[in-house]
mmCIF file of C-alpha atoms in Angstrom:
data_model
loop_
_atom_site.group_PDB
_atom_site.id
_atom_site.type_symbol
_atom_site.label_atom_id
_atom_site.label_comp_id
_atom_site.label_asym_id
_atom_site.label_seq_id
_atom_site.Cartn_x
_atom_site.Cartn_y
_atom_site.Cartn_z
ATOM 1 C CA MET A 1086 -27.274 -4.884 -28.365
ATOM 2 C CA THR A 1087 -24.871 -4.383 -30.935
ATOM 3 C CA ASP A 1088 -24.142 -0.344 -29.800
ATOM 4 C CA GLY A 1089 -23.615 -2.104 -26.283
ATOM 5 C CA LEU A 1090 -21.287 -4.582 -27.583
ATOM 6 C CA ASN A 1091 -19.235 -1.866 -29.495
ATOM 7 C CA ILE A 1092 -18.929 0.349 -26.526
ATOM 8 C CA SER A 1093 -17.778 -2.737 -24.551
ATOM 9 C CA ALA A 1094 -15.131 -3.403 -27.219
ATOM 10 C CA PHE A 1095 -13.946 0.019 -26.789
ATOM 11 C CA PHE A 1096 -13.454 -0.291 -23.164
ATOM 12 C CA ILE A 1097 -11.855 -3.504 -23.473
ATOM 13 C CA GLY A 1098 -9.407 -2.176 -26.205
ATOM 14 C CA PHE A 1099 -8.751 0.999 -23.992
ATOM 15 C CA SER A 1100 -8.266 -0.837 -20.662
ATOM 16 C CA THR A 1101 -6.184 -3.531 -22.225
ATOM 17 C CA ALA A 1102 -3.783 -0.838 -23.838
ATOM 18 C CA ALA A 1103 -3.562 1.142 -20.549
ATOM 19 C CA PHE A 1104 -2.494 -1.976 -18.468
ATOM 20 C CA ALA A 1105 -0.079 -3.202 -21.569
ATOM 21 C CA LEU A 1106 1.578 0.439 -21.678
ATOM 22 C CA CYS A 1107 1.975 0.547 -17.692
ATOM 23 C CA SER A 1108 3.599 -3.217 -17.966
ATOM 24 C CA PHE A 1109 5.853 -1.989 -20.853
ATOM 25 C CA PHE A 1110 6.995 1.043 -19.090
ATOM 26 C CA ILE A 1111 7.773 -0.571 -15.716
ATOM 27 C CA LEU A 1112 9.131 -4.024 -17.093
ATOM 28 C CA VAL A 1113 11.101 -2.606 -20.248
ATOM 29 C CA LEU A 1114 11.726 1.154 -20.151
ATOM 30 C CA HIS A 1115 12.049 1.637 -16.283
ATOM 31 C CA LYS A 1116 15.596 0.232 -15.826
ATOM 32 C CA GLU A 1117 16.080 1.007 -12.315
ATOM 33 C CA ARG A 1118 12.871 -0.518 -10.899
ATOM 34 C CA THR A 1119 12.439 -1.871 -7.399
ATOM 35 C CA ARG A 1120 11.313 -5.254 -6.823
ATOM 36 C CA PHE A 1121 7.831 -3.827 -5.667
ATOM 37 C CA GLN A 1122 7.806 -1.968 -8.858
ATOM 38 C CA LYS A 1123 8.585 -5.074 -10.962
ATOM 39 C CA VAL A 1124 5.975 -7.029 -9.098
ATOM 40 C CA LEU A 1125 3.434 -4.371 -10.105
ATOM 41 C CA GLY A 1126 4.687 -4.624 -13.653
ATOM 42 C CA TRP A 1127 3.810 -8.073 -13.961
ATOM 43 C CA ILE A 1128 0.533 -7.494 -12.272
ATOM 44 C CA MET A 1129 -0.190 -5.059 -14.925
ATOM 45 C CA ALA A 1130 0.890 -7.620 -17.695
ATOM 46 C CA VAL A 1131 -1.612 -10.200 -16.219
ATOM 47 C CA TRP A 1132 -4.549 -7.860 -16.279
ATOM 48 C CA ALA A 1133 -3.540 -6.680 -19.656
ATOM 49 C CA VAL A 1134 -3.971 -10.316 -20.874
ATOM 50 C CA TRP A 1135 -7.288 -10.871 -18.838
ATOM 51 C CA ASN A 1136 -8.986 -7.787 -20.452
ATOM 52 C CA LEU A 1137 -7.647 -8.845 -24.024
ATOM 53 C CA LYS A 1138 -9.380 -12.286 -23.625
ATOM 54 C CA ASP A 1139 -13.046 -10.402 -23.198
ATOM 55 C CA ILE A 1140 -12.730 -9.160 -26.777
ATOM 56 C CA ILE A 1141 -14.383 -12.412 -27.309
ATOM 57 C CA ILE A 1142 -17.750 -11.468 -25.844
ATOM 58 C CA THR A 1143 -17.817 -8.427 -28.400
ATOM 59 C CA PHE A 1144 -19.213 -10.922 -30.886
ATOM 60 C CA PRO A 1145 -22.907 -11.219 -30.693
ATOM 61 C CA GLU A 1146 -22.798 -14.893 -31.369
ATOM 62 C CA MET A 1147 -20.189 -15.550 -28.531
ATOM 63 C CA TYR A 1148 -22.097 -13.762 -26.144
ATOM 64 C CA THR A 1149 -23.488 -16.641 -24.399
ATOM 65 C CA GLU A 1150 -24.144 -18.229 -21.168
ATOM 66 C CA ARG A 1151 -21.578 -20.781 -21.615
ATOM 67 C CA VAL A 1152 -18.856 -18.332 -22.684
ATOM 68 C CA LEU A 1153 -19.888 -15.913 -20.125
ATOM 69 C CA ASP A 1154 -19.341 -18.844 -17.467
ATOM 70 C CA TRP A 1155 -15.906 -19.480 -18.657
ATOM 71 C CA ILE A 1156 -14.969 -15.762 -18.520
ATOM 72 C CA MET A 1157 -15.814 -15.810 -15.125
ATOM 73 C CA LEU A 1158 -14.207 -18.630 -13.974
ATOM 74 C CA ILE A 1159 -10.942 -17.315 -15.569
ATOM 75 C CA ASP A 1160 -11.619 -13.796 -14.269
ATOM 76 C CA GLY A 1161 -11.567 -15.547 -10.789
ATOM 77 C CA PHE A 1162 -7.911 -15.902 -10.834
ATOM 78 C CA SER A 1163 -7.412 -12.084 -10.713
ATOM 79 C CA ALA A 1164 -8.081 -12.487 -7.113
ATOM 80 C CA LEU A 1165 -4.406 -13.587 -7.015
ATOM 81 C CA THR A 1166 -2.916 -10.278 -8.137
ATOM 82 C CA TYR A 1167 -4.756 -8.596 -5.153
ATOM 83 C CA THR A 1168 -3.227 -11.136 -2.623
ATOM 84 C CA VAL A 1169 0.061 -10.618 -4.262
ATOM 85 C CA PHE A 1170 -0.046 -6.969 -4.259
ATOM 86 C CA VAL A 1171 -1.011 -6.762 -0.442
ATOM 87 C CA PHE A 1172 1.288 -9.390 0.690
ATOM 88 C CA GLU A 1173 4.163 -8.001 -1.167
ATOM 89 C CA ALA A 1174 3.422 -4.599 0.131
ATOM 90 C CA THR A 1175 3.556 -5.935 3.898
ATOM 91 C CA MET A 1176 5.937 -8.867 3.532
ATOM 92 C CA PRO A 1177 8.679 -7.821 0.897
ATOM 93 C CA ARG A 1178 9.769 -10.778 -1.248
ATOM 94 C CA TRP A 1179 6.678 -12.866 -0.370
ATOM 95 C CA THR A 1180 5.729 -13.304 -3.970
ATOM 96 C CA LYS A 1181 7.196 -16.931 -5.076
ATOM 97 C CA LEU A 1182 5.937 -18.955 -7.959
ATOM 98 C CA ARG A 1183 5.179 -21.982 -5.689
ATOM 99 C CA LYS A 1184 2.961 -19.761 -3.363
ATOM 100 C CA ILE A 1185 1.290 -18.592 -6.574
ATOM 101 C CA ILE A 1186 0.681 -22.004 -7.904
ATOM 102 C CA ALA A 1187 -0.544 -23.205 -4.335
ATOM 103 C CA LEU A 1188 -3.149 -20.481 -4.175
ATOM 104 C CA SER A 1189 -4.062 -21.044 -7.642
ATOM 105 C CA ILE A 1190 -5.175 -24.727 -7.049
ATOM 106 C CA PRO A 1191 -8.849 -24.012 -5.648
ATOM 107 C CA PHE A 1192 -9.631 -21.610 -8.647
ATOM 108 C CA ALA A 1193 -8.163 -24.393 -11.047
ATOM 109 C CA LEU A 1194 -10.404 -27.163 -9.320
ATOM 110 C CA PHE A 1195 -13.531 -25.133 -9.833
ATOM 111 C CA ALA A 1196 -12.526 -24.528 -13.695
ATOM 112 C CA ILE A 1197 -11.972 -28.365 -13.853
ATOM 113 C CA ALA A 1198 -15.399 -28.966 -12.150
ATOM 114 C CA TYR A 1199 -16.979 -26.943 -14.595
ATOM 115 C CA GLY A 1200 -15.335 -28.464 -17.568
ATOM 116 C CA ILE A 1201 -16.534 -31.868 -16.301
ATOM 117 C CA SER A 1202 -19.848 -30.749 -15.453
ATOM 118 C CA PRO A 1203 -20.837 -27.490 -16.687
ATOM 119 C CA SER A 1204 -23.955 -26.310 -14.420
ATOM 120 C CA GLU A 1205 -24.906 -23.301 -12.545
ATOM 121 C CA THR A 1206 -24.468 -24.941 -9.681
ATOM 122 C CA VAL A 1207 -20.541 -24.819 -10.057
ATOM 123 C CA ILE A 1208 -20.923 -21.126 -10.937
ATOM 124 C CA TYR A 1209 -22.834 -20.138 -7.972
ATOM 125 C CA ALA A 1210 -20.583 -22.216 -5.654
ATOM 126 C CA TYR A 1211 -17.502 -20.255 -7.426
ATOM 127 C CA THR A 1212 -18.994 -17.018 -6.741
ATOM 128 C CA VAL A 1213 -19.536 -17.705 -2.895
ATOM 129 C CA PHE A 1214 -15.889 -18.931 -2.754
ATOM 130 C CA LEU A 1215 -14.621 -15.911 -4.650
ATOM 131 C CA TRP A 1216 -16.801 -13.659 -2.383
ATOM 132 C CA PHE A 1217 -15.268 -15.270 0.716
ATOM 133 C CA TYR A 1218 -11.707 -15.238 -0.610
ATOM 134 C CA ALA A 1219 -11.936 -11.537 -1.516
ATOM 135 C CA TRP A 1220 -13.218 -10.753 1.961
ATOM 136 C CA GLY A 1221 -10.489 -12.949 3.343
ATOM 137 C CA VAL A 1222 -7.832 -11.034 1.562
ATOM 138 C CA VAL A 1223 -9.286 -7.615 2.620
ATOM 139 C CA ILE A 1224 -9.498 -8.733 6.386
ATOM 140 C CA ILE A 1225 -6.053 -10.231 6.557
ATOM 141 C CA GLY A 1226 -4.647 -7.202 4.374
ATOM 142 C CA TYR A 1227 -6.135 -4.992 6.706
ATOM 143 C CA ILE A 1228 -4.522 -6.666 9.806
ATOM 144 C CA LYS A 1229 -1.174 -6.809 8.128
ATOM 145 C CA VAL A 1230 -1.326 -3.297 7.116
ATOM 146 C CA ARG A 1231 -2.069 -2.171 10.888
ATOM 147 C CA ARG A 1232 0.827 -4.364 12.070
ATOM 148 C CA TYR A 1233 3.268 -2.815 9.221
ATOM 149 C CA LEU A 1234 2.117 0.951 10.208
ATOM 150 C CA ASN A 1235 2.459 0.570 13.841
ATOM 151 C CA TYR A 1236 6.101 -1.120 13.258
ATOM 152 C CA ILE A 1237 7.195 1.747 11.123
ATOM 153 C CA ARG A 1238 6.083 4.270 13.508
ATOM 154 C CA LEU A 1239 7.831 2.507 16.367
ATOM 155 C CA ASN A 1240 11.078 2.427 14.502
ATOM 156 C CA TYR A 1241 11.527 5.309 11.897
ATOM 157 C CA SER A 1242 11.197 8.810 11.842
ATOM 158 C CA ASN A 1243 11.330 9.203 8.037
ATOM 159 C CA ILE A 1244 8.350 7.089 6.789
ATOM 160 C CA ASP A 1245 7.735 9.053 3.493
ATOM 161 C CA ASN A 1246 8.609 6.116 1.025
ATOM 162 C CA ILE A 1247 7.845 3.325 3.553
ATOM 163 C CA ASP A 1248 4.321 4.363 4.797
ATOM 164 C CA ILE A 1249 1.216 2.561 3.358
ATOM 165 C CA SER A 1250 -1.477 4.890 4.594
ATOM 166 C CA TRP A 1251 -2.249 5.304 1.018
ATOM 167 C CA LEU A 1252 -3.878 1.471 0.927
ATOM 168 C CA LYS A 1253 -6.914 2.776 2.943
ATOM 169 C CA PRO A 1254 -8.720 4.538 0.094
ATOM 170 C CA VAL A 1255 -7.141 1.497 -2.403
ATOM 171 C CA PHE A 1256 -8.860 -1.041 -0.152
ATOM 172 C CA LEU A 1257 -12.323 0.968 -0.135
ATOM 173 C CA PHE A 1258 -12.212 1.145 -4.093
ATOM 174 C CA ALA A 1259 -11.025 -2.565 -4.325
ATOM 175 C CA ILE A 1260 -14.390 -3.429 -2.320
ATOM 176 C CA ILE A 1261 -16.230 -1.181 -4.861
ATOM 177 C CA SER A 1262 -14.454 -2.737 -7.801
ATOM 178 C CA GLN A 1263 -15.017 -6.339 -6.767
ATOM 179 C CA LEU A 1264 -18.720 -5.491 -6.058
ATOM 180 C CA SER A 1265 -18.777 -4.392 -9.787
ATOM 181 C CA TRP A 1266 -17.207 -7.436 -10.799
ATOM 182 C CA LEU A 1267 -19.876 -9.533 -8.815
ATOM 183 C CA LEU A 1268 -22.657 -7.761 -10.565
ATOM 184 C CA THR A 1269 -21.002 -8.707 -14.214
ATOM 185 C CA SER A 1270 -20.778 -12.299 -12.975
ATOM 186 C CA LEU A 1271 -24.393 -12.514 -11.794
ATOM 187 C CA TYR A 1272 -26.096 -10.217 -14.365
ATOM 188 C CA ALA A 1273 -24.744 -10.527 -17.763
ATOM 189 C CA SER A 1274 -24.871 -7.063 -19.295
ATOM 190 C CA VAL A 1275 -22.598 -4.995 -21.297
ATOM 191 C CA TYR A 1276 -23.042 -1.873 -19.391
ATOM 192 C CA VAL A 1277 -22.013 -3.515 -16.223
ATOM 193 C CA ASP A 1278 -18.919 -4.933 -17.818
ATOM 194 C CA ILE A 1279 -18.121 -1.266 -18.769
ATOM 195 C CA LEU A 1280 -18.496 -0.284 -15.238
ATOM 196 C CA TYR A 1281 -16.059 -3.153 -14.178
ATOM 197 C CA TYR A 1282 -13.285 -2.433 -16.753
ATOM 198 C CA PHE A 1283 -13.710 1.484 -15.714
ATOM 199 C CA SER A 1284 -13.366 0.762 -12.044
ATOM 200 C CA SER A 1285 -10.445 -1.569 -12.499
ATOM 201 C CA LEU A 1286 -8.658 1.091 -14.397
ATOM 202 C CA ILE A 1287 -9.087 3.608 -11.489
ATOM 203 C CA LEU A 1288 -8.227 0.922 -9.049
ATOM 204 C CA TRP A 1289 -4.888 0.013 -10.422
ATOM 205 C CA GLY A 1290 -4.103 3.694 -11.515
ATOM 206 C CA MET A 1291 -4.464 4.597 -7.748
ATOM 207 C CA VAL A 1292 -2.128 1.559 -6.812
ATOM 208 C CA LEU A 1293 0.532 2.940 -9.293
ATOM 209 C CA TYR A 1294 0.138 6.665 -8.402
ATOM 210 C CA TYR A 1295 0.487 6.031 -4.639
ATOM 211 C CA SER A 1296 2.965 3.214 -4.549
ATOM 212 C CA TRP A 1297 5.333 4.512 -6.968
ATOM 213 C CA HIS A 1298 7.955 5.373 -4.692
ATOM 214 C CA PHE A 1299 6.927 2.880 -2.003
ATOM 215 C CA GLN A 1300 9.792 0.748 -0.700
ATOM 216 C CA PRO A 1301 8.540 -1.726 1.764
ATOM 217 C CA VAL A 1302 10.254 -2.653 4.915
ATOM 218 C CA ASN A 1303 10.875 -6.270 6.105
ATOM 219 C CA ILE A 1304 9.549 -6.467 9.475
ATOM 220 C CA ARG A 1305 10.567 -10.177 10.225
ATOM 221 C CA VAL A 1306 14.142 -9.448 8.850
ATOM 222 C CA GLU A 1307 14.454 -6.227 11.026
ATOM 223 C CA LYS A 1308 13.131 -7.966 14.157
ATOM 224 C CA SER A 1309 15.839 -10.529 13.915
ATOM 225 C CA ILE A 1310 18.766 -8.247 13.962
ATOM 226 C CA PRO A 1311 20.162 -8.433 17.741
ATOM 227 C CA SER A 1312 21.600 -5.378 19.156
ATOM 228 C CA THR A 1313 25.513 -5.126 19.476
ATOM 229 C CA ILE A 1314 25.203 -2.846 22.406
ATOM 230 C CA ALA A 1315 24.915 -4.042 26.058
ATOM 231 C CA PRO A 1316 21.505 -3.236 27.395
ATOM 232 C CA GLU A 1317 21.883 -0.218 29.725
ATOM 233 C CA PRO A 1318 18.415 1.173 29.641
ATOM 234 C CA PRO A 1319 17.597 4.701 30.218
ATOM 235 C CA LEU A 1320 14.480 4.006 32.132
ATOM 236 C CA GLY A 1321 15.669 5.853 35.416
ATOM 237 C CA LEU A 1322 15.785 9.189 33.487
ATOM 238 C CA SER A 1323 12.879 11.565 33.406
ATOM 239 C CA LYS A 1324 11.209 12.786 30.338
ATOM 240 C CA GLU A 1325 12.891 16.010 30.768
ATOM 241 C CA ALA A 1326 16.190 14.889 31.349
ATOM 242 C CA PHE A 1327 15.909 12.186 28.130
ATOM 243 C CA VAL A 1328 14.688 14.993 25.883
ATOM 244 C CA ASN A 1329 17.541 17.278 26.816
ATOM 245 C CA MET A 1330 20.022 14.334 26.269
ATOM 246 C CA VAL A 1331 18.546 13.954 22.833
ATOM 247 C CA VAL A 1332 18.232 17.534 21.936
ATOM 248 C CA SER A 1333 21.748 18.357 23.085
ATOM 249 C CA LYS A 1334 23.221 15.578 20.714
ATOM 250 C CA GLU A 1335 20.768 17.211 17.872
ATOM 251 C CA LEU A 1336 19.860 13.423 16.896
ATOM 252 C CA TYR A 1337 16.410 14.439 15.877
ATOM 253 C CA LEU A 1338 17.784 16.552 13.068
ATOM 254 C CA ASN A 1339 18.846 13.472 11.404
ATOM 255 C CA LYS A 1340 15.920 12.923 8.863
ATOM 256 C CA ASP A 1341 16.598 9.299 8.493
ATOM 257 C CA LEU A 1342 17.140 8.732 12.160
ATOM 258 C CA THR A 1343 15.744 5.144 13.211
ATOM 259 C CA LEU A 1344 15.104 3.769 16.948
ATOM 260 C CA GLY A 1345 18.121 1.749 16.270
ATOM 261 C CA ASP A 1346 20.180 4.907 15.672
ATOM 262 C CA LEU A 1347 18.811 6.554 18.578
ATOM 263 C CA ALA A 1348 19.406 3.574 20.990
ATOM 264 C CA ASN A 1349 23.099 3.022 19.648
ATOM 265 C CA ALA A 1350 23.789 6.799 20.406
ATOM 266 C CA LEU A 1351 22.524 6.606 23.761
ATOM 267 C CA LYS A 1352 24.336 3.478 24.718
ATOM 268 C CA THR A 1353 21.209 1.181 24.981
ATOM 269 C CA ASN A 1354 19.371 -1.332 22.807
ATOM 270 C CA ARG A 1355 16.478 -0.840 20.713
ATOM 271 C CA THR A 1356 14.283 -2.782 22.882
ATOM 272 C CA TYR A 1357 14.606 -0.729 25.788
ATOM 273 C CA MET A 1358 14.702 2.534 23.843
ATOM 274 C CA GLY A 1359 11.380 1.516 22.584
ATOM 275 C CA LYS A 1360 9.845 0.400 25.878
ATOM 276 C CA TYR A 1361 11.011 3.829 27.384
ATOM 277 C CA LEU A 1362 9.379 5.797 24.665
ATOM 278 C CA ASN A 1363 6.056 4.011 25.131
ATOM 279 C CA THR A 1364 5.988 4.016 29.040
ATOM 280 C CA VAL A 1365 7.641 7.440 29.750
ATOM 281 C CA CYS A 1366 7.152 9.440 26.856
ATOM 282 C CA GLU A 1367 3.694 7.957 26.070
ATOM 283 C CA GLN A 1368 4.994 8.264 22.351
ATOM 284 C CA PRO A 1369 5.800 5.916 19.491
ATOM 285 C CA PHE A 1370 9.270 6.862 18.303
ATOM 286 C CA TYR A 1371 7.901 8.625 15.211
ATOM 287 C CA ASP A 1372 5.679 11.086 16.983
ATOM 288 C CA PHE A 1373 8.435 11.676 19.831
ATOM 289 C CA ILE A 1374 11.076 12.797 17.113
ATOM 290 C CA ASN A 1375 8.880 14.925 14.860
ATOM 291 C CA GLN A 1376 7.468 16.711 18.043
ATOM 292 C CA LEU A 1377 10.922 17.729 18.940
ATOM 293 C CA ARG A 1378 11.606 18.793 15.293
ATOM 294 C CA ILE A 1379 8.545 21.088 15.688
ATOM 295 C CA GLU A 1380 9.059 22.394 19.065
ATOM 296 C CA LYS A 1381 12.938 22.582 19.330
ATOM 297 C CA LYS A 1382 13.850 23.601 15.720
ATOM 298 C CA SER A 1383 10.655 24.667 13.562
ATOM 299 C CA ILE A 1384 9.314 27.064 15.861
ATOM 300 C CA PRO A 1385 12.477 28.639 17.076
ATOM 301 C CA LEU A 1386 13.550 29.177 13.248
ATOM 302 C CA MET A 1387 10.182 30.577 12.467
ATOM 303 C CA GLN A 1388 10.310 33.011 15.375
ATOM 304 C CA GLU A 1389 13.823 34.020 14.687
ATOM 305 C CA HIS A 1390 13.744 34.160 10.908
ATOM 306 C CA PRO A 1391 10.289 34.829 9.484
ATOM 307 C CA GLU A 1392 12.294 35.468 6.089
ATOM 308 C CA TYR A 1393 12.974 31.598 5.718
ATOM 309 C CA THR A 1394 10.770 29.569 3.749
ATOM 310 C CA LEU A 1395 8.856 26.727 4.979
ATOM 311 C CA GLU A 1396 11.027 24.323 2.962
ATOM 312 C CA TYR A 1397 14.051 25.648 4.267
ATOM 313 C CA ILE A 1398 12.693 25.255 7.844
ATOM 314 C CA ALA A 1399 11.460 21.526 7.222
ATOM 315 C CA THR A 1400 14.730 20.613 5.831
ATOM 316 C CA GLU A 1401 16.629 22.207 8.844
ATOM 317 C CA SER A 1402 14.295 20.717 11.269
ATOM 318 C CA GLY A 1403 14.876 17.081 9.956
ATOM 319 C CA PHE A 1404 11.888 16.361 8.029
ATOM 320 C CA SER A 1405 12.313 14.971 4.619
ATOM 321 C CA SER A 1406 9.543 16.728 3.050
ATOM 322 C CA ILE A 1407 7.374 19.997 3.112
ATOM 323 C CA SER A 1408 4.280 17.688 3.265
ATOM 324 C CA THR A 1409 5.389 15.780 6.125
ATOM 325 C CA PHE A 1410 6.279 18.999 7.898
ATOM 326 C CA ARG A 1411 3.153 20.465 7.350
ATOM 327 C CA ARG A 1412 1.017 17.383 8.900
ATOM 328 C CA ALA A 1413 3.479 17.200 12.063
ATOM 329 C CA PHE A 1414 3.168 20.879 12.486
ATOM 330 C CA TYR A 1415 -0.669 20.627 12.634
ATOM 331 C CA LYS A 1416 -0.692 17.693 14.730
ATOM 332 C CA PHE A 1417 1.253 18.815 17.572
ATOM 333 C CA THR A 1418 0.418 22.581 17.324
ATOM 334 C CA GLY A 1419 -3.196 22.384 16.063
ATOM 335 C CA LYS A 1420 -2.472 25.243 13.629
ATOM 336 C CA THR A 1421 -1.124 25.158 10.104
ATOM 337 C CA PRO A 1422 2.524 27.025 9.805
ATOM 338 C CA SER A 1423 0.902 30.144 8.149
ATOM 339 C CA GLN A 1424 -1.620 30.393 11.031
ATOM 340 C CA TYR A 1425 0.586 29.939 13.952
ATOM 341 C CA PHE A 1426 1.782 33.319 14.618
ATOM 342 C CA ASP A 1427 -1.585 35.085 13.315
#
């Protein structure tokens, strides 16, 4: 038991230090942080405090059922950090103190109930509540992520820093992390505790790695911006004529081109432009523009100038990164750039 507690103490100290250092770097050392990074910094600070409190269970006389129950009650509040993270990623500026307080009320009520009547019934009820709460966040988050991804592909050609496809593996690992937490709640064991600390570090490490340059788009704000140009829809044009018009103006070479930019340049509005792409071209804006870049610029450049590097071709074709260029090239040709002329 003592050896297990010593190992547990090491992981508690290690995870606390890791979260604290991440928080310190984001909130103190990193001066040009975005709002999303600031939210992540506070989440790291909260997790550092939560892990630090667990040091109490490394004392053998404190490793009791009552202490473990209280730790579980407090740990349950960590579900709020997942809520804040998912909602802030899909609905920028969602995080407000009043919302966090409102979400905290049921967690606080369970803690009060246990304080008044400390029983396993309260703990089991709390476990069921947390289970459904966690799955609620996962399901709602999944729906919001799908809606967000659909929106940016309909409106942006450069989604490198606004894409949240990386949330899919994060969601998967979050489920694994929460299952390990459930094990620590139902089966008191220092080794299961270690699994929980380890999985939490990996989970939030993944979040920091994938989301560091993330700049979320506020869907609600953008939808409310009216077009300043009279609706003169190009719906009467054939796809070929429309493509020739876009190509002749070289609009697709602008790496930050948006659906609104394209609509303005063609004297129509975003609604009609999106409708045309979906009905006539049968493609969302993101795919339509990237296919033009590959077929009208990248492939001709590769044919005429085999000495050019892929990085140069990607930039000249309107791509913001070589990785996006490679993905688009494979999607529309079925081959990698190096395989295309083999």
